[in-house]
Short mmCIF file of C-alpha atoms and ligand atoms in Angstrom, two decimals:
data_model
loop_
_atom_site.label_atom_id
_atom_site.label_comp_id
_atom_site.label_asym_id
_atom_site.label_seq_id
_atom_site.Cartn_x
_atom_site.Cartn_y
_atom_site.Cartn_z
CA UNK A 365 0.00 0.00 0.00
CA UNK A 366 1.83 3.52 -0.85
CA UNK A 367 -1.64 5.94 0.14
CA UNK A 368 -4.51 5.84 2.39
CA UNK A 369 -7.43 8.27 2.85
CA UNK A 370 -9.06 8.48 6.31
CA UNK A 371 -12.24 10.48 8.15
CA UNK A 372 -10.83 12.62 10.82
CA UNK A 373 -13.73 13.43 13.22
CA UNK A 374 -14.21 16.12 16.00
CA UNK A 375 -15.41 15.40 19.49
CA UNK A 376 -17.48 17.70 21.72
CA UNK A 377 -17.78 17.62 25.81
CA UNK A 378 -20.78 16.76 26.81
CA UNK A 379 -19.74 18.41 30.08
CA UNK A 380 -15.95 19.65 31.77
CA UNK A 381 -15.12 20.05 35.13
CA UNK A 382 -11.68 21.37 35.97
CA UNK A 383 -10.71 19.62 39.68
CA UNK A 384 -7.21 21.05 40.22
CA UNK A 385 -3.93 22.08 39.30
CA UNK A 386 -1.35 19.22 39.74
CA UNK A 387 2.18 19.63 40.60
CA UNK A 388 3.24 19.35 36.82
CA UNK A 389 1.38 21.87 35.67
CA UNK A 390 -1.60 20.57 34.33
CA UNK A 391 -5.12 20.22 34.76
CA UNK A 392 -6.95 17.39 36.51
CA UNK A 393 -10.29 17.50 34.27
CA UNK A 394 -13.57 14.99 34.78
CA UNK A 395 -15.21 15.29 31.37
CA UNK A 396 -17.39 13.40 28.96
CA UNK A 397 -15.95 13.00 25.63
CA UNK A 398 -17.92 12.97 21.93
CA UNK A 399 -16.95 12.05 18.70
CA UNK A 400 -19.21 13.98 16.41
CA UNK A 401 -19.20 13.56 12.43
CA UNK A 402 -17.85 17.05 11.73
CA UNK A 403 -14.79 15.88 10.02
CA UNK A 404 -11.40 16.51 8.51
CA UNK A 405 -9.56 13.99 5.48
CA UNK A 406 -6.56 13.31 6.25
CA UNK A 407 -4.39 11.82 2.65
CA UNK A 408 -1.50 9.60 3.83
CA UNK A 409 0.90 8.87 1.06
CA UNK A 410 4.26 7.24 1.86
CA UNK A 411 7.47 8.60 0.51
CA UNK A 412 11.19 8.04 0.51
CA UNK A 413 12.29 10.47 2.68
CA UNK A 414 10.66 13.05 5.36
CA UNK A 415 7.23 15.06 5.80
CA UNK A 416 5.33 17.35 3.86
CA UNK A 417 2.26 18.65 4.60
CA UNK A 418 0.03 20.49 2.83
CA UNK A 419 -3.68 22.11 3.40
CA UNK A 420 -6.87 23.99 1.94
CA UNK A 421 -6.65 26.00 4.99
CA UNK A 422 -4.26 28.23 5.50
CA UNK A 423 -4.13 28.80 9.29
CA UNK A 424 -3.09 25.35 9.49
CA UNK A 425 0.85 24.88 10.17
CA UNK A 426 2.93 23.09 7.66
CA UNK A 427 6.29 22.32 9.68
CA UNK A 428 7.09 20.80 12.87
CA UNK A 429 4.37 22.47 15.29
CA UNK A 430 1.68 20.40 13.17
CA UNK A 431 0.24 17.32 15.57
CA UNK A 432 0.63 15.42 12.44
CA UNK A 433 4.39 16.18 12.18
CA UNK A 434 4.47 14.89 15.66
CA UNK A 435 2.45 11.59 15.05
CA UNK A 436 4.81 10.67 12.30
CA UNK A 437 7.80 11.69 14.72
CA UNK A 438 6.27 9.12 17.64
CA UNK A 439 5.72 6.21 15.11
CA UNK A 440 9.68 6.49 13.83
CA UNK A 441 10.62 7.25 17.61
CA UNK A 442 8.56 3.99 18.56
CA UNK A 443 9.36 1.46 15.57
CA UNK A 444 12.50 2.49 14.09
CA UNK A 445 10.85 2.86 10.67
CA UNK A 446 12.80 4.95 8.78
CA UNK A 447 10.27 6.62 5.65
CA UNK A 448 8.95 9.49 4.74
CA UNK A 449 5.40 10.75 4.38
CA UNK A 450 3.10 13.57 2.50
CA UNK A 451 0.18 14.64 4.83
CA UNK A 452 -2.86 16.27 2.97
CA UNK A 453 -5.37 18.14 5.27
CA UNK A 454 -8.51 18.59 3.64
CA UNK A 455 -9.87 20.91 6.99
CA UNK A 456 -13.39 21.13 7.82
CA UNK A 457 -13.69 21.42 11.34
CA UNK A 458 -12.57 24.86 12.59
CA UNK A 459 -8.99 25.77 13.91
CA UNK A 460 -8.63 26.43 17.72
CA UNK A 461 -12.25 26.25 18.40
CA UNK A 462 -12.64 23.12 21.35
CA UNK A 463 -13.66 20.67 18.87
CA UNK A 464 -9.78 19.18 18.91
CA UNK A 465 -9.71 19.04 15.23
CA UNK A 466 -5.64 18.61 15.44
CA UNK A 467 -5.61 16.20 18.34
CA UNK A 468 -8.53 14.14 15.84
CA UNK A 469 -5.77 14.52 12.99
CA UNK A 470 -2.85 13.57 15.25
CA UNK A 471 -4.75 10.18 15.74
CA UNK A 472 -6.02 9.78 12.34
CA UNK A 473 -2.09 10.19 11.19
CA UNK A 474 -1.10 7.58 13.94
CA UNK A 475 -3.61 5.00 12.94
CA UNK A 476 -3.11 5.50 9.48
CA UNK A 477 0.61 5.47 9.57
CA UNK A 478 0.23 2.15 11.37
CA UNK A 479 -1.93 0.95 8.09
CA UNK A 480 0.46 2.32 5.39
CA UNK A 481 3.49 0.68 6.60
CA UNK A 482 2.30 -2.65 8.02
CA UNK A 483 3.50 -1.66 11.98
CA UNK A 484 0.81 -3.87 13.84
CA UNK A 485 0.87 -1.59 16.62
CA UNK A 486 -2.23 -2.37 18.59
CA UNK A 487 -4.89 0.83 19.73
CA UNK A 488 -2.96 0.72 23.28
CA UNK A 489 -0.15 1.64 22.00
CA UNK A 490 -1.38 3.86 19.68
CA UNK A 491 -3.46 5.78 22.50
CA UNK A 492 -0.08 5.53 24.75
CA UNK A 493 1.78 7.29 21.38
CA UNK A 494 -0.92 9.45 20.94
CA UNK A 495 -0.68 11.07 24.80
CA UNK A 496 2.57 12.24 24.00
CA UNK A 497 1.57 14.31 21.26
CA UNK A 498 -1.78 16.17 23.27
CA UNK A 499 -4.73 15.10 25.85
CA UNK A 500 -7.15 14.53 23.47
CA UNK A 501 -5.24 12.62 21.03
CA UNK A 502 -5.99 8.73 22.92
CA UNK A 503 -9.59 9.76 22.80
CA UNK A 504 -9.83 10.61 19.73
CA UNK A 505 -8.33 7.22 18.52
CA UNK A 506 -10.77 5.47 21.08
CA UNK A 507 -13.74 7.71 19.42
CA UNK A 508 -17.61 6.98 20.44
CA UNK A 509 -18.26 8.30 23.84
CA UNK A 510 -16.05 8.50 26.93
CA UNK A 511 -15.55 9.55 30.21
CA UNK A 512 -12.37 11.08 30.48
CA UNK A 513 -10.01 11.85 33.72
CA UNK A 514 -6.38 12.67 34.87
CA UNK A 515 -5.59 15.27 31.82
CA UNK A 516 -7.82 13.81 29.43
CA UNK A 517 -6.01 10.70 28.39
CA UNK A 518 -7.67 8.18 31.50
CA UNK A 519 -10.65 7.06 29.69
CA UNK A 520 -13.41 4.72 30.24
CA UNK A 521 -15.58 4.16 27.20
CA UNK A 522 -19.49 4.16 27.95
CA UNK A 523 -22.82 2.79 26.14
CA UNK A 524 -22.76 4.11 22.88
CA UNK A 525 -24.75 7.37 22.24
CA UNK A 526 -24.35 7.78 18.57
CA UNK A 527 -26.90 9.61 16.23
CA UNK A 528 -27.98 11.94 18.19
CA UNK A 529 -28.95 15.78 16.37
CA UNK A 530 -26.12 18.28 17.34
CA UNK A 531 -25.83 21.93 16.16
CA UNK A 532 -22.46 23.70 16.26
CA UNK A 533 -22.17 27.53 16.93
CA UNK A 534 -19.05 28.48 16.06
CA UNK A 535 -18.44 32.04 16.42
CA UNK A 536 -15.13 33.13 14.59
CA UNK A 537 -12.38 33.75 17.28
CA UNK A 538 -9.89 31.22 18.14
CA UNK A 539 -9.51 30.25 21.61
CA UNK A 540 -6.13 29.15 22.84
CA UNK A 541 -6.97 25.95 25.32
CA UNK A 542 -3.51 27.07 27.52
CA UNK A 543 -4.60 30.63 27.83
CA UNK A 544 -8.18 29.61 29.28
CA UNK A 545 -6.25 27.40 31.83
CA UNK A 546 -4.24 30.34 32.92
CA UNK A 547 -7.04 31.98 33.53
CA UNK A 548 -9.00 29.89 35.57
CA UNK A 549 -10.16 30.75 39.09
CA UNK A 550 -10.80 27.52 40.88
CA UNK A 551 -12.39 28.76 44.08
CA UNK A 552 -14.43 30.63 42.02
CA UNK A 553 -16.10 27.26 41.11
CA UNK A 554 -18.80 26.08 43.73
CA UNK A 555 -20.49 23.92 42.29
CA UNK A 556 -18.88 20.50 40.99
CA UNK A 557 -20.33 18.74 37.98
CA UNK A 558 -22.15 15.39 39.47
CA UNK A 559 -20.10 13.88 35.69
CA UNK A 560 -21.41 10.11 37.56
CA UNK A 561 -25.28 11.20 36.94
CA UNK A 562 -24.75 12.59 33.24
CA UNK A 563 -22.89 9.13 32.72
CA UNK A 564 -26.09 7.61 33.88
CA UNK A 565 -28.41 9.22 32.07
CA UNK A 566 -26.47 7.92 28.89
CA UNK A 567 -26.43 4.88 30.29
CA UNK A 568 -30.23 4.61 30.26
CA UNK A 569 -30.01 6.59 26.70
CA UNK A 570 -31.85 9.73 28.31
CA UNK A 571 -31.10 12.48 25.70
CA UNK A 572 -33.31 14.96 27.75
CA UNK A 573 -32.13 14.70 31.41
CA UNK A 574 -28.68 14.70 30.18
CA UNK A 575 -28.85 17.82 27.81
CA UNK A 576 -30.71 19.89 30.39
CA UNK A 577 -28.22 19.04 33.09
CA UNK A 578 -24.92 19.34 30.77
CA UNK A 579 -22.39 22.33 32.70
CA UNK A 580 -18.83 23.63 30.98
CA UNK A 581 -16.64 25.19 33.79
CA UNK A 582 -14.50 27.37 31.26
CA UNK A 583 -17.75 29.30 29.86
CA UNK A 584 -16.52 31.17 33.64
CA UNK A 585 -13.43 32.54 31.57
CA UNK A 586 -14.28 32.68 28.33
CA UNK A 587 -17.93 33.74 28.15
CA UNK A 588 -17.06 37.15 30.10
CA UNK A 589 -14.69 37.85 27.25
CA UNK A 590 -17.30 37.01 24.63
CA UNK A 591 -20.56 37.86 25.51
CA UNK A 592 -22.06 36.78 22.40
CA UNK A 593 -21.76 32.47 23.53
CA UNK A 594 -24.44 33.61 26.12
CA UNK A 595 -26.74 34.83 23.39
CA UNK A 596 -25.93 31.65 21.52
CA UNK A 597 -26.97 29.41 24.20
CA UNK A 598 -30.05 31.31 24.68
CA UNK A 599 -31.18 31.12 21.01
CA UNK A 600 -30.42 27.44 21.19
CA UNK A 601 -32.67 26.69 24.11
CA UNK A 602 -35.43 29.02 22.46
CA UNK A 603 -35.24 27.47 18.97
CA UNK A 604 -35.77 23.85 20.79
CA UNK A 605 -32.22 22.46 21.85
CA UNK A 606 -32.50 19.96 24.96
CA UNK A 607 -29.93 21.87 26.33
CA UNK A 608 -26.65 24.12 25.01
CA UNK A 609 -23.41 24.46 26.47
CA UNK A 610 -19.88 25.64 25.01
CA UNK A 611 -17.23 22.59 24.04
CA UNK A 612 -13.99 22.17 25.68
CA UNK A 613 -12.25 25.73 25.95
CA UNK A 614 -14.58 26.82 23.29
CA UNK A 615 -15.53 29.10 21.31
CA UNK A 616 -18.20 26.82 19.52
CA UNK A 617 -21.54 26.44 21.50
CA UNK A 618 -23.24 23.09 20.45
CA UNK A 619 -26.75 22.67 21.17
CA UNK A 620 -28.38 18.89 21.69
CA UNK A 621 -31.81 18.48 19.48
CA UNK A 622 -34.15 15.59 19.49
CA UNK A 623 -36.24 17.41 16.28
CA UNK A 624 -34.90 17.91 12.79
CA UNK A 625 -37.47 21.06 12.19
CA UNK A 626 -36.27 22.85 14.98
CA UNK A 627 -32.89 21.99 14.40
CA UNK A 628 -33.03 23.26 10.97
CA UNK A 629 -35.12 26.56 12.32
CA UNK A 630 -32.48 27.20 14.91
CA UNK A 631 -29.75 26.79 12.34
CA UNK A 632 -31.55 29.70 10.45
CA UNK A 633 -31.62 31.67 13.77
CA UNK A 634 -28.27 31.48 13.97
CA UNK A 635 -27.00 32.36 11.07
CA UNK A 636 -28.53 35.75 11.06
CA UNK A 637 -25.87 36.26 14.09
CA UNK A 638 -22.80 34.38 12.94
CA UNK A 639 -21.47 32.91 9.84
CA UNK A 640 -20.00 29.49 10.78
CA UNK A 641 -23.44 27.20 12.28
CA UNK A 642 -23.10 23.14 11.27
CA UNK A 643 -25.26 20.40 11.65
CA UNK A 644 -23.61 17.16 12.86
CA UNK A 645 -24.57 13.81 14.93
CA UNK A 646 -23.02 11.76 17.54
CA UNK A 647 -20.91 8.63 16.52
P1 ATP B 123 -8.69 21.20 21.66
O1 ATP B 123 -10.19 21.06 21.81
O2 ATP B 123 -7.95 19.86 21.67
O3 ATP B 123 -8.06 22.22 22.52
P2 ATP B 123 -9.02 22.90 19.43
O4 ATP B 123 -10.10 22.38 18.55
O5 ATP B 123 -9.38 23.98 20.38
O6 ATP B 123 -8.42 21.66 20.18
P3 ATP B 123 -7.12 22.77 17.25
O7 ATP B 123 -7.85 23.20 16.03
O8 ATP B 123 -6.91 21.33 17.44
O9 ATP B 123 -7.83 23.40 18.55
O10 ATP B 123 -5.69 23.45 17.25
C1 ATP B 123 -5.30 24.60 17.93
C2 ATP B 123 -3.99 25.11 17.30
O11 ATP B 123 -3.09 24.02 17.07
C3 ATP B 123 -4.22 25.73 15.92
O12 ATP B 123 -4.45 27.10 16.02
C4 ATP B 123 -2.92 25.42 15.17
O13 ATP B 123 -1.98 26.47 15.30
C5 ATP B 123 -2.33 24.22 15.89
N1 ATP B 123 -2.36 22.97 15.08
C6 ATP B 123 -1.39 22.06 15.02
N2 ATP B 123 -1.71 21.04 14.21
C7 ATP B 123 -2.93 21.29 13.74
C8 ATP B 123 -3.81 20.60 12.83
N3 ATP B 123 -3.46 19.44 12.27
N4 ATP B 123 -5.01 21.13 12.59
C9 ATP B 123 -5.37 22.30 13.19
N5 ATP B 123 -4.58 23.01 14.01
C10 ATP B 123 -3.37 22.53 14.29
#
């Protein structure tokens, strides 16, 4: 095999708490994690020697601070291989907006790096590769529905929860994850996320009790800054949505539906506000 082609989905957070601050400097988060069908393509083909990447967008970095440069630098780190590959990114999913479109590529490159050249590397170590490269990336190789702990990368998977409506607000400022860390104010946060009861109610497959009861701890940072998410979140819940929260750091506000014509209606809403509104469903 010399190419493969592979889907490169987003996830959402069906809810984030942020516990603490460890002693290394990160976050200890208790989140539930979505893969969603908003995708990227990622274009794998192999090549003598070293990486070139190429994209339709052109925010997207082409040299080593790419999570796909990485991903090919963990699979030669990890299996001695010694080739070269050309990365296309066909980008869909917007940059720096909480939906972890380069963590999803990171772990589309891994897996499909692992197909091109034969490695047999099983999803373990895959995810264990992947950690090294971001948080997100194991879950993102996992995919379905997950609840995630210690930075991101402790995951249990759960019942799956696919098909399920989802609209995406994305409003066109991108959020740096690190910066909304900095800025949280933990003992500003009273209430704790009961994550154990959301996990239950997609357990049982309750759309409703889990969309109304869905909480983001960052909107605290980043809604203040941008006002218009709260607007967002309102028209969602007046146009119909179960409930609306903002993913990860954000900026995009997603909105859970359980009807197509007020889905579509709210989608309208929207876009008399902002530009960049997408329908997509769970996986
Ligand atoms: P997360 O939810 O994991 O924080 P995000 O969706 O907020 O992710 P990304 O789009 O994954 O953010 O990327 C944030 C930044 O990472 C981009 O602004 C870009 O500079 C850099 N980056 C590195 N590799 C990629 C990639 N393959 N696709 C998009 N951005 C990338």
């Amino acid at each position: 095999m010399d190419e493969v082609t592979l889907d490169s989905y987003g996830k959402i957070n069906l809810s984030l708490d942020v516990l603490y601050k460890r002693d290394d400097g990160y976050h200890e988060i208790n989140t539930i994690m979505q893969q969603i069908d908003l995708k990227d393509t990622i274009i794998l083909k192999d090549r003598e020697k070293g990486i070139k990447i190429e994209s339709n967008e052109k925010g997207v970095p082409l040299g080593p601070s790419n999570l796909v440069y990485k991903a090919w630098e963990q699979i030669r780190n990890k299996t001695g291989i010694d080739r070269g590959v050309h990365i296309t990114i066909e980008k869909n999913i917007p940059l720096a907006s909480g939906l972890a479109g380069g963590s999803a590529n990171a772990a589309t490159t891994l897996k499909g790096l692992n197909t091109l050249w034969n490695l047999n590397l099983s999803q373990e170590e895959l995810m264990e590769l992947g950690v090294n490269i971001g948080a997100d990336v194991p879950f993102c190789i996992l995919g379905g529905t997950a609840h995630a702990q210690g930075i991101g990368e402790k995951l249990t998977p759960l019942n799956s929860f696919s098909n399920k409506l989802v609209l995406l607000a994305n409003i066109d400022v991108p959020i740096s994850t690190a910066q909304v860390y900095e800025n949280i104010n933990l003992n500003s946060i009273d209430n704790r996320i009961d994550i154990d009861k959301l996990i239950q109610y997609i357990q049982e497959g309750d759309l409703s009790s889990l969309a109304k009861n869905m909480a983001n701890v960052m909107e605290k940072v980043v809604v203040p800054k941008y006002p218009i998410i709260q607007k967002i979140k309102k028209i969602m819940i007046q146009y119909g949505a179960l409930g609306s929260i903002m993913s990860g750091s954000g900026p995009t506000v997603f909105g859970l539906f359980d009807n197509k014509a007020k889905l579509y209606r709210c989608k309208e809403e929207l876009e008399k506000h902002i530009e960049k509104v997408y329908i997509c469903k769970t996986i």
